[in-house]
Coordinates of C-alpha atoms in Angstrom, one line a residue:
M58 CA -33.2 105.7 115.2
S59 CA -34.6 107.1 111.6
N60 CA -37.9 108.6 111.1
L61 CA -39.7 107.6 107.7
Q62 CA -42.8 109.8 106.6
P63 CA -43.6 108.4 103.1
P64 CA -46.5 110.3 101.4
S65 CA -48.8 107.4 102.5
T66 CA -50.7 107.5 106.0
E67 CA -48.4 105.0 107.1
A68 CA -45.3 106.4 109.4
L69 CA -42.6 104.2 110.3
D70 CA -39.4 104.4 112.3
L71 CA -36.4 102.6 111.1
V72 CA -33.8 100.9 113.2
F73 CA -30.6 100.0 111.3
W74 CA -28.3 96.8 112.3
D75 CA -25.1 97.6 114.5
P76 CA -22.1 96.2 112.8
S77 CA -19.8 98.3 114.9
G78 CA -18.2 94.9 115.9
Y79 CA -17.5 93.6 112.6
K80 CA -13.8 93.4 111.2
W81 CA -12.4 91.3 108.8
N82 CA -9.7 89.3 110.1
G83 CA -7.9 87.9 107.2
S84 CA -8.4 85.5 104.2
G85 CA -9.9 83.0 106.7
D86 CA -13.0 84.9 107.1
W87 CA -14.1 84.1 103.6
N88 CA -17.0 81.8 103.8
Q89 CA -17.2 82.1 107.4
W90 CA -20.3 83.1 109.3
R91 CA -20.1 86.3 111.4
Y92 CA -22.8 87.5 113.5
V93 CA -23.7 91.3 114.3
S94 CA -26.4 93.0 116.4
D95 CA -29.6 93.6 114.4
G96 CA -30.2 96.6 116.8
L97 CA -33.3 94.8 118.3
G98 CA -31.7 92.3 120.6
G99 CA -31.0 89.6 118.3
E100 CA -28.1 88.8 115.6
I101 CA -27.6 88.9 111.8
G102 CA -25.3 86.6 110.3
I103 CA -23.1 87.9 107.4
R104 CA -20.3 86.0 105.2
F105 CA -18.6 86.9 102.0
G106 CA -17.9 84.3 99.3
V107 CA -17.6 84.0 95.4
S108 CA -19.4 81.9 92.9
S109 CA -18.0 79.1 91.5
G110 CA -15.4 79.9 88.7
F111 CA -14.2 83.1 90.3
G112 CA -11.0 83.6 92.6
T113 CA -11.2 85.8 95.7
F114 CA -9.9 89.3 96.4
D115 CA -6.3 90.3 97.1
W116 CA -7.0 93.0 99.6
N117 CA -3.6 94.1 99.3
N118 CA -4.0 95.1 95.7
G119 CA -5.7 98.5 96.1
G120 CA -9.1 97.3 97.8
V121 CA -10.6 97.4 101.3
A122 CA -11.7 94.6 103.1
P123 CA -15.2 94.5 104.6
Y124 CA -15.7 96.7 107.8
G125 CA -18.4 98.1 109.7
S126 CA -19.5 101.8 108.9
I127 CA -21.4 103.3 111.8
N128 CA -23.2 106.7 111.0
D129 CA -22.2 106.0 107.3
G130 CA -22.0 109.1 105.8
T131 CA -22.1 108.0 102.1
G132 CA -25.5 106.2 102.9
A133 CA -26.9 109.1 105.0
A134 CA -26.4 111.6 102.4
S135 CA -28.4 109.6 99.7
F136 CA -30.9 108.5 102.1
G137 CA -34.4 109.8 102.4
K138 CA -34.9 111.0 98.8
N139 CA -37.3 110.4 96.0
E140 CA -39.8 107.8 97.0
Q141 CA -38.7 108.2 100.5
M142 CA -39.9 111.7 100.9
G143 CA -39.9 113.1 104.2
M144 CA -37.4 110.6 105.6
A145 CA -34.6 111.8 107.9
S146 CA -31.8 109.7 109.0
T147 CA -29.2 110.2 111.6
S148 CA -27.9 106.7 112.0
V149 CA -27.4 104.6 108.8
N150 CA -25.1 101.7 109.5
A151 CA -23.5 99.5 106.7
V152 CA -21.0 96.9 106.2
R153 CA -18.7 98.4 103.3
M154 CA -16.3 96.7 101.1
Q155 CA -14.1 98.2 98.2
A156 CA -12.0 96.1 95.7
N157 CA -10.0 98.1 93.2
R158 CA -8.5 95.4 91.2
Q159 CA -9.8 92.5 89.2
F160 CA -10.5 88.9 90.2
T161 CA -9.1 86.4 87.8
S162 CA -10.8 87.6 84.5
A163 CA -12.8 90.4 82.9
Q164 CA -16.0 89.7 84.7
N165 CA -15.9 89.9 88.7
N166 CA -17.9 88.3 91.1
F167 CA -18.6 88.0 94.8
T168 CA -21.4 87.1 97.0
V169 CA -22.8 88.1 100.4
E170 CA -25.2 86.0 102.4
L171 CA -27.4 87.0 105.4
D172 CA -28.6 84.7 107.9
F173 CA -31.9 85.7 109.9
S174 CA -32.1 82.7 112.1
R175 CA -31.3 84.7 115.3
Y176 CA -33.1 87.9 114.2
K177 CA -35.9 89.4 116.3
G178 CA -38.4 90.0 114.1
S179 CA -41.1 89.7 116.6
K180 CA -39.8 93.2 117.9
A181 CA -41.6 95.0 114.9
G182 CA -44.7 92.7 114.8
G183 CA -43.0 90.0 112.7
K184 CA -41.6 86.8 113.5
D185 CA -38.2 85.7 114.9
G186 CA -35.8 83.8 112.8
V187 CA -37.1 85.3 109.6
A188 CA -36.8 88.8 107.9
G189 CA -40.4 89.7 106.8
A190 CA -42.5 92.8 105.6
N191 CA -40.8 95.0 108.1
T192 CA -37.3 94.2 107.1
L193 CA -35.4 96.4 104.6
I194 CA -32.2 95.6 102.8
G195 CA -30.1 98.4 101.6
L196 CA -27.6 98.8 98.8
S197 CA -25.4 101.8 97.5
D198 CA -22.4 102.7 95.5
I199 CA -22.4 100.2 92.8
Y200 CA -21.6 100.9 89.2
A201 CA -24.6 102.0 87.1
G202 CA -23.2 100.8 83.8
L203 CA -23.4 104.5 82.2
T204 CA -19.7 105.3 82.0
Y205 CA -17.2 102.7 83.5
A206 CA -18.6 99.4 84.7
K207 CA -21.8 97.8 85.2
T208 CA -22.7 95.7 88.4
T209 CA -26.0 93.5 88.8
V210 CA -26.8 92.3 92.2
T211 CA -29.2 89.1 92.1
I212 CA -31.2 88.5 95.3
T213 CA -32.3 85.1 96.1
G214 CA -33.5 83.9 99.5
T215 CA -35.0 81.0 101.4
L216 CA -37.9 80.8 103.5
A217 CA -38.4 79.3 106.9
D218 CA -39.1 75.8 105.5
G219 CA -36.2 76.0 103.2
S220 CA -38.1 76.6 100.0
A221 CA -37.3 79.2 97.6
A222 CA -38.4 82.6 98.4
S223 CA -40.2 84.6 95.6
P224 CA -39.1 88.4 95.0
A225 CA -42.6 89.5 93.4
G226 CA -43.6 91.1 96.5
W227 CA -40.5 93.0 97.1
K228 CA -40.7 96.7 96.9
L229 CA -37.7 99.1 95.9
L230 CA -37.6 102.7 97.8
N231 CA -34.8 104.5 96.0
G232 CA -32.6 107.1 97.3
G233 CA -31.5 110.5 95.7
A234 CA -28.4 112.3 94.9
A235 CA -25.6 112.4 97.2
P236 CA -23.4 115.5 97.8
A237 CA -21.4 116.6 94.6
T238 CA -17.5 115.6 94.7
A239 CA -14.7 116.7 92.8
G240 CA -14.8 115.6 88.9
G241 CA -18.7 115.2 89.4
N242 CA -18.7 111.6 90.0
Q243 CA -21.2 111.6 92.9
P244 CA -23.3 108.7 93.2
S245 CA -26.6 109.6 91.6
A246 CA -28.1 106.9 89.3
Q247 CA -31.0 105.4 90.4
L248 CA -31.4 101.7 91.0
G249 CA -34.1 99.5 89.6
L250 CA -35.3 96.1 90.6
T251 CA -36.8 93.7 88.5
N252 CA -37.4 89.9 89.4
G253 CA -34.9 90.0 92.2
V254 CA -32.2 91.7 90.1
L255 CA -30.9 95.2 91.4
Q256 CA -28.7 97.3 88.9
G257 CA -28.4 101.2 88.1
T258 CA -30.7 102.6 85.5
S259 CA -30.2 105.4 83.1
T260 CA -32.2 107.6 84.9
P261 CA -30.3 110.2 87.3
A262 CA -31.5 110.5 90.8
P263 CA -33.4 114.2 91.6
G264 CA -30.4 116.7 91.5
G265 CA -28.0 114.1 90.3
M266 CA -25.9 114.1 87.0
A267 CA -27.0 112.2 84.0
N268 CA -23.4 110.5 83.4
S269 CA -22.9 109.5 87.0
I270 CA -21.0 106.5 87.6
D271 CA -22.5 105.1 90.8
T272 CA -25.8 104.5 92.2
V273 CA -27.3 105.9 95.3
M274 CA -28.5 104.1 98.3
G275 CA -31.7 101.7 97.9
L276 CA -33.8 99.9 100.3
V277 CA -35.5 96.7 99.1
R278 CA -38.6 95.9 101.5
L279 CA -39.3 92.2 101.8
D280 CA -42.7 90.8 101.9
A281 CA -44.7 89.0 104.4
A282 CA -43.5 85.5 103.5
G283 CA -40.3 86.0 105.6
C284 CA -37.0 84.8 104.4
K285 CA -34.6 82.8 106.7
T286 CA -31.5 83.6 104.6
L287 CA -30.8 85.9 101.6
H288 CA -28.0 85.4 98.8
L289 CA -26.7 88.5 97.0
R290 CA -24.6 87.9 94.1
Y291 CA -22.5 90.8 92.8
D292 CA -21.6 90.4 89.1
I293 CA -19.5 93.4 87.6
F294 CA -18.8 93.8 83.9
P295 CA -16.6 96.2 81.9
V296 CA -18.3 99.1 79.8
G297 CA -16.6 99.9 76.4
N298 CA -12.8 99.7 76.6
N299 CA -12.3 100.6 80.0
R300 CA -9.7 98.5 82.5
A301 CA -11.1 95.3 84.1
P302 CA -14.1 96.1 86.2
R303 CA -14.1 97.0 89.8
I304 CA -16.4 97.5 92.6
D305 CA -16.3 101.0 94.4
N306 CA -16.9 101.1 98.3
S307 CA -20.1 99.0 98.0
G308 CA -22.3 99.3 101.1
L309 CA -25.0 96.9 102.4
Y310 CA -27.6 97.9 105.0
V311 CA -30.3 96.1 107.1
A312 CA -33.0 98.0 108.8
T313 CA -36.2 97.2 110.7
A314 CA -39.3 99.4 110.3
F315 CA -41.8 100.1 113.2
L316 CA -45.0 101.6 112.9
R317 CA -44.7 104.8 114.9
K318 CA -47.2 105.4 117.6
T319 CA -49.4 108.6 117.5
D320 CA -48.2 111.3 120.0
Q321 CA -52.0 111.4 121.3
P322 CA -53.3 108.1 122.5
S323 CA -57.1 107.6 122.3
K324 CA -59.1 107.4 125.4
T325 CA -59.5 103.9 125.3
D326 CA -55.6 103.3 125.1
Q327 CA -54.5 101.2 128.5
P328 CA -51.2 101.9 129.8
S329 CA -48.8 99.1 128.1
K330 CA -46.4 97.0 130.4
P331 CA -42.6 97.9 129.9
A332 CA -41.2 95.8 127.0
T333 CA -39.1 92.9 128.2
P334 CA -35.4 94.3 127.6
S335 CA -33.8 92.2 124.9
K336 CA -30.5 90.3 125.7
P337 CA -27.6 92.5 125.0
T338 CA -24.7 91.2 122.9
I339 CA -21.6 91.0 125.1
V340 CA -18.2 89.7 124.1
I341 CA -15.3 89.7 126.5
K342 CA -11.9 88.4 125.6
D343 CA -10.4 87.6 129.2
N344 CA -6.9 87.5 130.1
P345 CA -5.6 83.9 130.3
G346 CA -4.8 82.7 133.9
K347 CA -7.9 84.7 135.5
Q348 CA -8.7 82.9 138.6
P349 CA -12.3 81.6 138.2
G350 CA -15.0 83.5 140.2
S351 CA -12.8 86.8 140.1
T352 CA -14.3 90.0 139.1
T353 CA -12.3 92.8 137.4
S354 CA -13.0 96.4 136.9
Y355 CA -11.7 98.6 134.1
T356 CA -12.1 102.5 133.9
F357 CA -12.1 104.5 130.7
A358 CA -12.5 108.2 129.7
V359 CA -13.9 110.3 126.8
K360 CA -11.8 113.6 126.0
N361 CA -12.8 116.7 124.2
P362 CA -10.6 117.6 121.0
D363 CA -8.2 119.9 123.4
G364 CA -7.6 117.0 125.4
S365 CA -10.0 117.7 128.5
I366 CA -12.1 115.1 129.9
A367 CA -15.6 115.0 128.5
G368 CA -17.2 112.0 130.3
K369 CA -15.8 109.1 132.3
G370 CA -17.0 105.4 132.6
C371 CA -16.2 102.2 134.3
F372 CA -17.3 98.4 133.8
T373 CA -16.7 95.1 135.9
Y374 CA -16.7 91.7 134.6
E375 CA -16.7 88.2 136.3
T376 CA -14.7 85.1 135.3
P377 CA -17.8 82.4 136.2
A378 CA -16.4 79.8 138.7
G379 CA -17.8 77.2 137.0
G380 CA -16.0 77.8 133.4
G381 CA -17.8 79.7 130.5
E382 CA -17.7 83.1 129.2
P383 CA -16.8 86.0 131.2
K384 CA -20.0 88.0 132.2
L385 CA -20.6 91.8 132.4
T386 CA -21.8 92.8 135.9
A387 CA -21.6 96.6 136.0
F388 CA -21.2 99.3 133.4
Y389 CA -21.6 103.1 134.0
Y390 CA -20.8 106.0 131.7
H391 CA -21.6 109.6 132.4
D392 CA -21.0 113.1 130.7
K393 CA -23.2 116.2 130.7
T394 CA -24.9 115.4 127.2
V395 CA -26.5 112.1 128.0
G396 CA -26.3 112.0 131.8
T397 CA -25.5 108.5 133.3
I398 CA -25.8 105.2 131.3
N399 CA -25.9 102.1 133.2
Q400 CA -25.9 98.2 132.3
T401 CA -29.6 98.0 131.8
N402 CA -28.8 100.5 128.7
V403 CA -26.1 98.3 127.0
Q404 CA -26.9 96.7 123.8
T405 CA -23.6 95.5 122.5
F406 CA -20.4 95.1 124.4
Y407 CA -16.9 94.3 123.0
F408 CA -13.5 94.3 124.9
N409 CA -10.4 92.8 123.8
Q410 CA -7.1 93.7 125.9
D411 CA -4.9 91.6 123.8
G412 CA -1.8 93.5 122.5
G413 CA -2.3 92.0 119.1
D414 CA -5.7 93.4 118.5
P415 CA -6.9 95.6 121.4
R416 CA -10.4 96.9 120.9
F417 CA -13.1 98.4 122.9
T418 CA -16.6 99.0 121.6
F419 CA -20.1 99.5 123.2
V420 CA -23.4 100.6 121.8
T421 CA -26.0 101.7 124.5
G422 CA -29.3 103.4 124.5
A423 CA -29.5 106.4 126.6
P424 CA -32.1 107.9 128.8
A425 CA -31.6 111.4 128.0
K426 CA -33.9 113.4 126.3
G427 CA -33.1 113.9 122.5
V428 CA -30.4 111.0 122.6
C429 CA -31.6 107.6 121.7
S430 CA -28.1 105.9 121.3
L431 CA -24.5 106.2 122.0
T432 CA -21.9 104.2 120.1
A433 CA -18.3 104.0 121.0
D434 CA -15.3 102.0 119.3
T435 CA -11.5 102.7 120.0
T436 CA -10.6 101.5 116.4
L437 CA -12.8 103.9 114.3
P438 CA -11.8 107.4 113.3
A439 CA -15.0 108.8 114.9
Q440 CA -14.5 107.0 118.1
L441 CA -17.7 108.2 119.9
T442 CA -20.9 109.3 118.3
G443 CA -24.5 110.3 119.7
I444 CA -27.6 109.6 117.7
G445 CA -30.8 111.5 117.8
G446 CA -31.5 115.2 118.6
E447 CA -28.8 117.5 118.3
A448 CA -26.4 114.9 119.9
P449 CA -24.1 114.1 116.9
Q450 CA -22.5 117.8 117.1
H451 CA -21.8 117.4 120.8
Y452 CA -19.5 114.4 119.9
L453 CA -17.5 115.6 116.8
G454 CA -13.6 115.2 117.4
K455 CA -14.0 113.5 120.8
T456 CA -11.8 110.5 121.5
L457 CA -12.2 107.4 123.6
D458 CA -9.2 106.2 125.8
F459 CA -8.7 102.4 125.7
P460 CA -9.7 101.1 129.3
K461 CA -7.3 100.8 132.1
L462 CA -7.4 98.2 135.0
A463 CA -8.9 100.0 138.0
T464 CA -6.6 100.6 140.7
G465 CA -6.6 98.4 143.7
T466 CA -9.2 96.2 141.9
S467 CA -7.3 92.9 142.5
V468 CA -4.2 91.2 143.9
T469 CA -2.8 88.2 142.4
E470 CA -0.3 86.1 144.4
E471 CA 1.8 83.4 142.5
S472 CA 1.3 80.0 144.1
T473 CA 4.8 78.8 145.5
S474 CA 4.5 75.6 143.5
T475 CA 6.4 75.5 140.2
P476 CA 4.1 74.6 137.3
A477 CA 5.3 71.7 135.1
V478 CA 5.3 72.1 131.3
D479 CA 6.3 69.5 128.8
L480 CA 7.4 71.0 125.4
V481 CA 8.5 68.7 122.4
V482 CA 10.1 70.5 119.5
V483 CA 10.0 68.2 116.3
I484 CA 11.9 69.0 113.1
D485 CA 11.6 67.6 109.5
S486 CA 15.2 66.2 109.1
S487 CA 15.1 66.3 105.4
V488 CA 17.9 67.9 103.3
S489 CA 15.7 71.1 102.6
M490 CA 15.7 72.0 106.3
K491 CA 19.3 71.8 106.9
D492 CA 20.1 75.4 106.1
E493 CA 17.5 76.5 108.7
A494 CA 18.1 73.9 111.4
D495 CA 21.2 75.7 113.1
A496 CA 19.2 79.3 113.1
L497 CA 16.1 77.5 114.4
D498 CA 18.0 75.8 117.1
K499 CA 19.5 79.3 118.3
A500 CA 16.3 80.8 118.2
V501 CA 14.3 78.2 120.0
G502 CA 17.1 77.9 122.4
A503 CA 17.1 81.8 123.4
A504 CA 13.5 82.0 123.5
I505 CA 13.2 79.1 125.8
K506 CA 15.9 80.8 128.0
A507 CA 14.1 84.0 127.8
A508 CA 10.7 82.8 128.4
R509 CA 12.1 80.7 131.7
T510 CA 13.5 83.9 133.2
K511 CA 10.1 85.6 132.8
C512 CA 8.0 82.8 133.8
P513 CA 10.1 80.4 136.2
S514 CA 8.6 76.6 135.5
D515 CA 9.2 73.2 136.0
L516 CA 10.0 73.1 132.2
R517 CA 11.0 69.9 130.3
V518 CA 12.1 70.6 126.5
T519 CA 13.1 67.5 124.2
Y520 CA 14.3 68.0 120.7
L521 CA 13.8 65.5 118.2
G522 CA 14.1 65.1 114.5
I523 CA 12.1 62.6 112.2
E524 CA 14.0 59.8 111.0
G525 CA 17.3 62.2 111.1
T526 CA 19.4 64.4 113.1
F527 CA 21.4 67.6 112.6
K528 CA 25.0 67.8 113.9
N529 CA 26.0 70.7 116.2
T530 CA 22.3 71.2 117.2
R531 CA 20.0 70.2 119.7
F532 CA 18.3 68.0 117.3
D533 CA 20.5 65.0 117.8
T534 CA 17.8 62.3 118.6
T535 CA 15.3 60.9 116.2
V536 CA 11.6 60.4 117.3
K537 CA 11.7 56.8 117.0
N538 CA 14.7 56.4 119.0
Y539 CA 13.6 58.6 121.8
L540 CA 10.1 56.9 121.9
T541 CA 11.4 53.3 121.8
G542 CA 14.3 54.1 124.0
T543 CA 13.6 56.7 126.9
A544 CA 9.8 56.6 126.5
K545 CA 9.8 52.5 126.1
A546 CA 7.3 52.4 123.5
D547 CA 6.6 49.5 121.2
E548 CA 8.1 50.2 117.8
S549 CA 5.4 48.3 116.2
A550 CA 2.7 50.7 117.4
L551 CA 4.6 53.7 116.0
R552 CA 3.0 55.1 112.6
G553 CA 6.2 56.9 111.4
R554 CA 7.7 55.5 108.6
K555 CA 11.5 54.3 108.3
K556 CA 14.0 56.4 106.3
G557 CA 14.5 54.8 103.0
T558 CA 10.9 53.3 102.7
V559 CA 9.4 56.6 101.0
A560 CA 10.6 58.0 97.9
G561 CA 12.9 61.1 98.3
G562 CA 13.2 62.1 101.9
G563 CA 9.4 61.6 102.6
A564 CA 9.8 59.4 105.7
Q565 CA 11.8 62.4 107.2
E566 CA 9.0 64.9 106.2
D567 CA 6.0 62.7 107.9
G568 CA 5.1 65.7 110.0
A569 CA 1.7 64.6 111.0
R570 CA 2.9 61.0 111.7
A571 CA 5.5 61.9 114.2
I572 CA 2.9 64.3 115.9
E573 CA 0.6 61.4 116.3
D574 CA 3.4 59.2 117.8
V575 CA 4.7 61.9 120.1
I576 CA 1.1 62.6 121.4
A577 CA 0.5 58.8 122.1
H578 CA 4.0 57.6 123.3
Y579 CA 5.9 60.3 124.6
D580 CA 6.5 60.0 128.5
W581 CA 4.4 63.1 129.3
R582 CA 4.3 63.8 133.1
P583 CA 1.0 63.6 134.7
S584 CA 0.3 67.0 135.7
A585 CA 2.3 68.7 133.1
K586 CA 1.0 71.1 130.4
R587 CA 1.6 69.5 127.1
A588 CA 2.9 71.2 123.7
I589 CA 4.4 70.2 120.5
F590 CA 6.3 72.7 118.4
F591 CA 6.6 71.1 114.9
L592 CA 9.2 72.7 112.4
G593 CA 8.9 71.8 108.5
D594 CA 8.8 73.2 105.0
E595 CA 6.6 70.7 103.1
A596 CA 3.1 68.9 103.3
F597 CA 2.4 66.8 106.1
E598 CA 2.4 63.1 104.8
G599 CA 5.6 62.5 103.1
G600 CA 6.4 66.2 102.3
G601 CA 6.0 67.7 98.9
N602 CA 4.9 71.2 97.9
D603 CA 1.5 70.1 96.8
V604 CA -1.3 69.8 99.5
N605 CA -3.3 66.6 98.6
Q606 CA -6.1 64.6 100.3
E607 CA -3.7 62.3 101.9
D608 CA -2.1 65.4 103.8
I609 CA -5.4 66.8 104.9
D610 CA -6.3 63.4 106.2
A611 CA -3.1 63.1 108.1
A612 CA -3.5 66.4 109.7
N613 CA -6.9 65.6 110.7
R614 CA -5.6 62.5 112.6
A615 CA -3.0 64.6 114.2
I616 CA -5.5 67.1 115.2
D617 CA -8.0 64.5 116.7
A618 CA -5.1 62.8 118.6
A619 CA -4.2 66.3 120.2
K620 CA -7.4 67.2 121.4
K621 CA -8.1 63.8 122.9
K622 CA -4.8 64.0 124.7
D623 CA -5.1 67.8 125.5
V624 CA -1.9 68.8 123.6
R625 CA -1.5 71.9 121.9
I626 CA 0.3 71.8 118.5
H627 CA 2.4 74.9 117.3
T628 CA 3.8 75.0 113.8
Y629 CA 6.5 76.7 111.8
L630 CA 6.4 76.8 108.0
G631 CA 10.0 77.2 106.9
T632 CA 11.2 78.4 103.3
S633 CA 10.9 76.2 100.4
G634 CA 10.6 76.0 96.5
A635 CA 6.9 76.0 96.6
K636 CA 5.0 78.3 94.2
E637 CA 2.7 81.1 95.7
K638 CA -0.5 78.9 95.3
Q639 CA 1.2 75.9 96.8
R640 CA 2.6 78.0 99.6
K641 CA -0.7 79.2 100.4
A642 CA -2.2 75.8 100.7
L643 CA 0.7 74.7 102.8
E644 CA 0.3 77.8 105.2
K645 CA -3.4 77.0 105.4
E646 CA -2.6 73.3 106.5
F647 CA 0.1 74.3 109.2
T648 CA -2.1 77.2 110.5
R649 CA -5.3 74.8 110.8
A650 CA -3.3 72.2 112.8
A651 CA -2.5 75.0 115.2
S652 CA -5.6 76.7 115.5
E653 CA -7.9 73.7 116.0
T654 CA -5.6 72.6 118.9
G655 CA -5.1 76.0 120.7
G656 CA -1.8 76.4 119.4
K657 CA 0.1 79.3 117.2
A658 CA 1.2 79.1 113.7
F659 CA 4.4 80.9 112.3
T660 CA 6.3 81.1 108.7
S661 CA 9.4 82.2 107.7
K662 CA 8.3 85.6 107.3
D663 CA 7.6 86.0 110.9
T664 CA 10.7 87.1 113.1
L665 CA 12.1 84.6 115.0
N666 CA 11.9 86.4 118.0
G667 CA 8.1 85.6 117.7
F668 CA 9.0 81.9 119.1
Q669 CA 9.6 83.7 122.7
E670 CA 6.4 85.3 122.6
L671 CA 4.8 81.8 122.0
L672 CA 6.9 80.0 124.6
E673 CA 6.0 82.6 127.2
Q674 CA 2.5 81.9 126.6
V675 CA 3.0 77.9 126.8
I676 CA 5.1 78.5 129.9
C677 CA 3.4 81.5 131.7
G678 CA 0.0 80.4 130.7
S679 CA 0.7 77.4 132.9
K680 CA 1.2 79.2 136.0
S681 CA -0.8 78.7 139.1
S682 CA -2.1 81.9 140.7
T683 CA -4.8 82.9 143.6
T684 CA -6.6 86.2 142.9
T685 CA -8.2 88.1 145.6
T686 CA -10.4 91.1 144.2
A687 CA -11.6 93.9 146.4
E688 CA -15.2 94.7 145.3
F689 CA -15.0 98.0 143.0
C690 CA -17.9 99.7 144.9
C691 CA -17.5 103.3 143.8
C692 CA -17.7 102.3 139.9
Q693 CA -20.9 104.4 139.6
E694 CA -19.5 107.1 141.8
Y695 CA -16.3 107.4 139.4
A696 CA -18.6 107.7 136.4
E697 CA -20.7 110.5 138.2
Q698 CA -17.9 112.6 139.3
E699 CA -18.5 116.3 138.3
Q700 CA -15.7 117.1 135.6
A701 CA -14.8 120.7 135.8
Q702 CA -14.0 120.6 132.0
A703 CA -16.9 118.6 130.8

């Protein structure tokens, strides 16, 4: 929480949003809404994109993808100067992004959109679902146009009724000079706001340098009209003969202002009723196969720089008997600085124990004097941070252990019955796949053998080629022959086309049609889990390196069919002569077919051992089990145990 004491008689407290759970997951995040806590019990949506005519960033080319920056040092250093006289801040949270290479031309461009439909504006005297007069949008570290490049940020918005918002009533509260850095390039140019356009001015911030290349943080305070959405368009231009323009670690901030209550209430003041606690944001990625109705407990510890224990915690969650998302049922953390924090103090909680992306994050309020919140995140360099009073110094250098399953919490017994799993491996039988067929055959065979050893099951695997086969491999039967012969399907009902009826090897590359036919006509066992593993190197409809509308439509039909019949599609995109742009389009479609049906997508860049992990998930995920859970009754006792080295 930050104290705002401007020269006027108005005294405000600021609460910044909490993007601690925000993390860019890859190219699929472009134009996708992600929601972060607004710090008030609601959420704010954010998504990145580009304007028409511009290409997206290549994050592997010197940039840093968007990420949540908690207790943002650069923002805090310039926060509270100039027009914000007397403002102090110990918690400035941002979403930051840095791109050090060009898009596709001399002018760069990207956009950021904010959605306030879930925003709890009523907590600050406004309205829910809109950002109003008590909402501030912050911006920092963009090129001022003085020495290197110029960035303009055009802000537009929509009101609750969908009409365009006017920036006429918006007010800019500018920042001041940040601490000097090597070379004298500290951000110190002031921002200007004219007709909704933010850009650096030629005026240095107090104490800053006249030729500084970046702007300091500025806060735009909105008006009472209230915006449901905001759209920020960043346009970057080169200055002089400099290299292509860049954007340097730009920060985006959202804060909510509260009118501060006086320390001495008047005689007429009546005791106020306690505020209704806002609903916390809870995300728990449960392990597959967890018995419905079971509860699971984890313990974690906070360590001092010397490795001694500083604090201990525990949480318990329940897997609902009737389905749905796991629910947090208990949370305790204890150290000597904050005392004990329990579930009522939790504002944000995120737990994912997946080995590919393990993450443990929580943000809580704290009842101890002088500490108003505690933030922990195992994926950040500063893993534990206290906010308010003198608390931050007490958490410098401390680390947070990833939670461990509480000993003796649950006992799982595998059922004596053997689960049934039907897996159909379908391969594009065109000439371009011939070189890979033998290697794929061996890899798939080895993976299935290993998966069977780890997870015994009633597994039936069928290998089929599309209108063709490969000698000396398991792919010795065609899709059509199996479905019309073994499965007794009517050939006239098949969508797959006959070899020779399509130019080139097109019929042998009808991946989507083959998937449809297998879904509809394969002799699936009634109780078996169903999965298809498709191996190919070209587009879904008749092959080719280009993905056109026919390929997309064909994939859509296969996806719809899989969803209706509860079949997971896994895909493998092999090597081909496709150019980079074509390859990306093919990867996108293969990945979409898998992800939308709950499957996994692989490419020739992945190790073939990855098939083993996939098949283990297919087989092991089908095991039936019975879990008995002992109540972890001493969670609070565990967290509050006296630590000799705390």
